[in-house]
C-alpha positions as MATLAB code, in Angstrom:
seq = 'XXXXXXXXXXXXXXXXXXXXXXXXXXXXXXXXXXXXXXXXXXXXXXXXXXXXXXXXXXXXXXXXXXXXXXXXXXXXXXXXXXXXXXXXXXXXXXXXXXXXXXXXXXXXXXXXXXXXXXXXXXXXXXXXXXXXXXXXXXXXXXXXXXXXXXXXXXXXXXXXXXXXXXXXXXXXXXXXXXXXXXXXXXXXXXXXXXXXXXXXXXXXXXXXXXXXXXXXXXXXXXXXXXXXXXX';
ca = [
     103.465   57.235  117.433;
     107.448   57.768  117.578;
     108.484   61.631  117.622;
     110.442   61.042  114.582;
     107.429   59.687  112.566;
     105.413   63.367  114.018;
     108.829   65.117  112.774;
     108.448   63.442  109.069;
     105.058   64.430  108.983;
     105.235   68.086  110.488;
     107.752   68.717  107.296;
     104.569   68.227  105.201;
     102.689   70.565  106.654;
     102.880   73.662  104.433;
     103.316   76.629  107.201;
     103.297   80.595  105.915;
     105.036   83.184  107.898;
     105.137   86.711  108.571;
     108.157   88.422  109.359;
     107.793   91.817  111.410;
     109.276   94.529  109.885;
     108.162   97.677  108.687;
     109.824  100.514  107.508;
     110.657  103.557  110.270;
     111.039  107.321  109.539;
     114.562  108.278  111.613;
     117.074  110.864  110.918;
     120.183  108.501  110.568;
     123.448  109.970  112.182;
     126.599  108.661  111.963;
     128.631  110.435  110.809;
     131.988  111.561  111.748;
     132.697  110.841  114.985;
     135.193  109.575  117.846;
     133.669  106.623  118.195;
     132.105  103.534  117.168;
     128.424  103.420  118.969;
     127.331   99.548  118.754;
     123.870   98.549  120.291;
     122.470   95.859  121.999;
     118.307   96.123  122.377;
     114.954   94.174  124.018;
     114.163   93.061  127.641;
     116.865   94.010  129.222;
     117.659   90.753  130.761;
     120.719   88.283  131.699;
     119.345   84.887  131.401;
     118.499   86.222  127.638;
     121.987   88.251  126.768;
     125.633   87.946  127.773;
     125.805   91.563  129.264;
     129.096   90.668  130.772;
     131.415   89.937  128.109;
     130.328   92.664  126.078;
     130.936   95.271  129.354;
     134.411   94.090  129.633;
     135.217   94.839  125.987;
     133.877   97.874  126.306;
     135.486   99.049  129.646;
     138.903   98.089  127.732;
     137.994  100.049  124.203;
     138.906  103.647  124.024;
     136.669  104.501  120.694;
     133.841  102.082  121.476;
     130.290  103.142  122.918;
     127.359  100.946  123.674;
     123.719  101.977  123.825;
     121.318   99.418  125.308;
     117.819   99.855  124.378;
     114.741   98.209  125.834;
     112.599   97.933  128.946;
     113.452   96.562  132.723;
     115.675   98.221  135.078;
     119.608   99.072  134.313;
     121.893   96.443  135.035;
     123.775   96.873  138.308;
     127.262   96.126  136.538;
     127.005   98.852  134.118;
     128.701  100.889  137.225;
     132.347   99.870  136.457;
     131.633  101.266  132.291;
     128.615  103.665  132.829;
     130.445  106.386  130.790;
     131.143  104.355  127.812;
     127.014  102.773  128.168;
     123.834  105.148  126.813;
     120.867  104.106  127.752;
     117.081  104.234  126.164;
     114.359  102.621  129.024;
     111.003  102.184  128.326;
     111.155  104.886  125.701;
     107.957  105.571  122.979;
     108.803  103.421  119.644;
     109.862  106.433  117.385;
     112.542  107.482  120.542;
     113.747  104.153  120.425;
     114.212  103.006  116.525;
     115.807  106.951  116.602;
     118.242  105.854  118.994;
     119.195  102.388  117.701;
     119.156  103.844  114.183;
     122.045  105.995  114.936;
     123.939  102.721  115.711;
     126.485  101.684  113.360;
     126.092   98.003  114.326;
     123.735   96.091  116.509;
     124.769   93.083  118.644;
     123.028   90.022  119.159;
     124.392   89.406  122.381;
     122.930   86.268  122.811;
     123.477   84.109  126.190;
     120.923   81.265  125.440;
     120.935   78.308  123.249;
     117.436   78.543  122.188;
     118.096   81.701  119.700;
     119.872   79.145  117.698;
     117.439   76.321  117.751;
     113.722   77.092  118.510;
     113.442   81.165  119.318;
     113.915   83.913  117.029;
     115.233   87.019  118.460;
     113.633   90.068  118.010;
     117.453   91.603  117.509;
     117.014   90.498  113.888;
     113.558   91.902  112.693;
     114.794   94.943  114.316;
     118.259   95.018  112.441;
     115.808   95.124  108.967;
     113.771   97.839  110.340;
     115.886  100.646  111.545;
     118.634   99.128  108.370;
     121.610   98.877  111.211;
     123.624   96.054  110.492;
     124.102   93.157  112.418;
     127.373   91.744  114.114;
     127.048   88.228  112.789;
     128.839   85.970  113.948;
     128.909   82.451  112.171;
     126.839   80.526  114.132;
     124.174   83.471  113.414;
     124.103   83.610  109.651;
     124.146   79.572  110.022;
     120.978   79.907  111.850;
     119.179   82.964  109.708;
     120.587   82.134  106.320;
     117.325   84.647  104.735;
     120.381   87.047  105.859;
     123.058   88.062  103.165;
     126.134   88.578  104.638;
     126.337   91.527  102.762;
     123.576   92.957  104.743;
     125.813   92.362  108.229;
     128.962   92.881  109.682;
     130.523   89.531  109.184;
     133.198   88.350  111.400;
     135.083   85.628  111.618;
     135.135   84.910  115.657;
     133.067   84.352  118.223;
     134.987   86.879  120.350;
     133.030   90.008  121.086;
     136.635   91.823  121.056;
     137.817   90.108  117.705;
     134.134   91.115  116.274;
     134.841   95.280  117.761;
     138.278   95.024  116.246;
     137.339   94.131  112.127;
     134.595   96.538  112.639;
     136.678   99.543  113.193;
     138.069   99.291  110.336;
     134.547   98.751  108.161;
     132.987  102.461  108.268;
     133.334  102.992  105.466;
     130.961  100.266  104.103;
     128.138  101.353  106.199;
     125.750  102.954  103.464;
     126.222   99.952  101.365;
     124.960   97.641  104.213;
     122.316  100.135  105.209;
     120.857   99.789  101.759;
     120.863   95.986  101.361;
     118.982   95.900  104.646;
     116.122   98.647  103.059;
     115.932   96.197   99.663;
     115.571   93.050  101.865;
     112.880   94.834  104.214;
     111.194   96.467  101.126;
     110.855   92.345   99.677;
     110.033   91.318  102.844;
     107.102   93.527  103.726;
     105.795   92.838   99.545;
     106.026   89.126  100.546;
     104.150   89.193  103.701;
     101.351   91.279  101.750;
     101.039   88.940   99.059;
     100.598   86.270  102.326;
      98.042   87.814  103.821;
      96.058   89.276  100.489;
      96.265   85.069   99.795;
      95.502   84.165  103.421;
      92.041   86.747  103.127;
      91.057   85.883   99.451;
      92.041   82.634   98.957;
      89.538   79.774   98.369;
      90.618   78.293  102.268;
      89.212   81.018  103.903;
      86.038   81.664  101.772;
      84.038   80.782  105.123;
      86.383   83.956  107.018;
      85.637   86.594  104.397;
      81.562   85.092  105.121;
      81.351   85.771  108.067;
      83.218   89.118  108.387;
      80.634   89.694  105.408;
      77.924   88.625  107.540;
      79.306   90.823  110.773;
      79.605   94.321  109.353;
      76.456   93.956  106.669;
      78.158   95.038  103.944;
      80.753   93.843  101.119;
      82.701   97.149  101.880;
      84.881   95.844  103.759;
      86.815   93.716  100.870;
      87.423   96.881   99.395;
      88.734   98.399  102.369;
      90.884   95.410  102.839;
      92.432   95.572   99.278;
      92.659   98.778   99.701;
      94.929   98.725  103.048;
      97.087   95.968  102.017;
      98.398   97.399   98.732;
     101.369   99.134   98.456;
];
């Protein structure tokens, strides 16, 4: 069978998802200050991001800090900028959405292909959850159209110094972004509830809730499910 005639069929398939997000508490703080603090987090890693470019613009922007947040090892070129770079290793998950959440924009930063065609970066799910906008570039909002541009920092190029430049002069739209990004999580997370309530009491997994019936001895546990997946 050709891989075209699998493709046609695939499309068929009805396939749910669940997007992960979740909201955070995080004291939010950015203010007034000198400079613009963009982010960049998850495996710290150069076959995944384009480190490089983004160091560069950096080294060469007076009101511009980065913060990379994540786990592995620092990068060995953060030398030439490591004044203008914070960094968050390893840290627990509260540290870390605290410190990305103080962001005024996250960057995807990404330096493979694949985030546009068959992986989905975390970058995203994490933009929702701490409600720090995205730099989206076009490519990006081509790729994750469930995104509003109003919920990013839109730019025009593909330039990581063009993108820094239009978003000094956006601060003052901030709190609007931040609060499409809390509506879209808040529908989110009330459409991946109404998945899985349909997932655990719908008539194709009558056999599931039989057996889980079965395991702990007691019809309890349908309460306790309903129970834990309202909100």
């Amino acid at each position: 069978m050709s891989i075209s005639t699998w493709e046609a069929r695939f499309k068929k398939v009805p396939v749910d998802y669940i997007v992960p997000v979740f909201p955070v508490p995080y004291v939010c703080n950015t203010g007034e200050t000198e400079y613009t603090i963009v982010a960049i987090q998850g495996l710290i890693d150069e076959q995944k991001r384009n480190y490089e470019e983004v160091f560069n613009t950096v080294s060469g922007a007076s009101d511009i800090k980065l913060r990379i947040a994540g786990s592995g090892v620092k990068l060995e070129t953060q030398a030439r900028t490591s004044e203008k770079i914070e960094w968050s290793i390893d840290s627990s998950y509260m540290d870390y959405y605290q410190f990305l959440g103080e962001s005024m924009a996250l960057l995807p930063a990404f330096s493979s292909e694949a985030y546009y065609s068959t992986k989905v970066s975390s970058t995203i799910a994490t933009s929702l959850i701490v409600a720090v906008p995205l730099l989206a570039m076009p490519r990006l909002l081509q790729t994750y159209p469930f995104l509003p541009p109003e919920c990013t920092w839109t730019v025009a190029s593909d330039s990581v110094a063009d993108a820094f430049a239009e978003l000094r002069s956006c601060r003052d739209q901030l709190d609007a972004r931040r609060a499409c990004l809390m509506e879209l999580r808040r529908q989110l997370i009330a459409d991946n509830v109404k998945k899985l309530q349909s997932a655990l009491y719908g008539s194709a997994s009558e056999y599931f809730r039989y057996k889980v019936s079965r395991t702990l001895k007691s019809n309890k546990i349908e309460d306790m499910l309903r129970s834990d997946l309202s909100i």
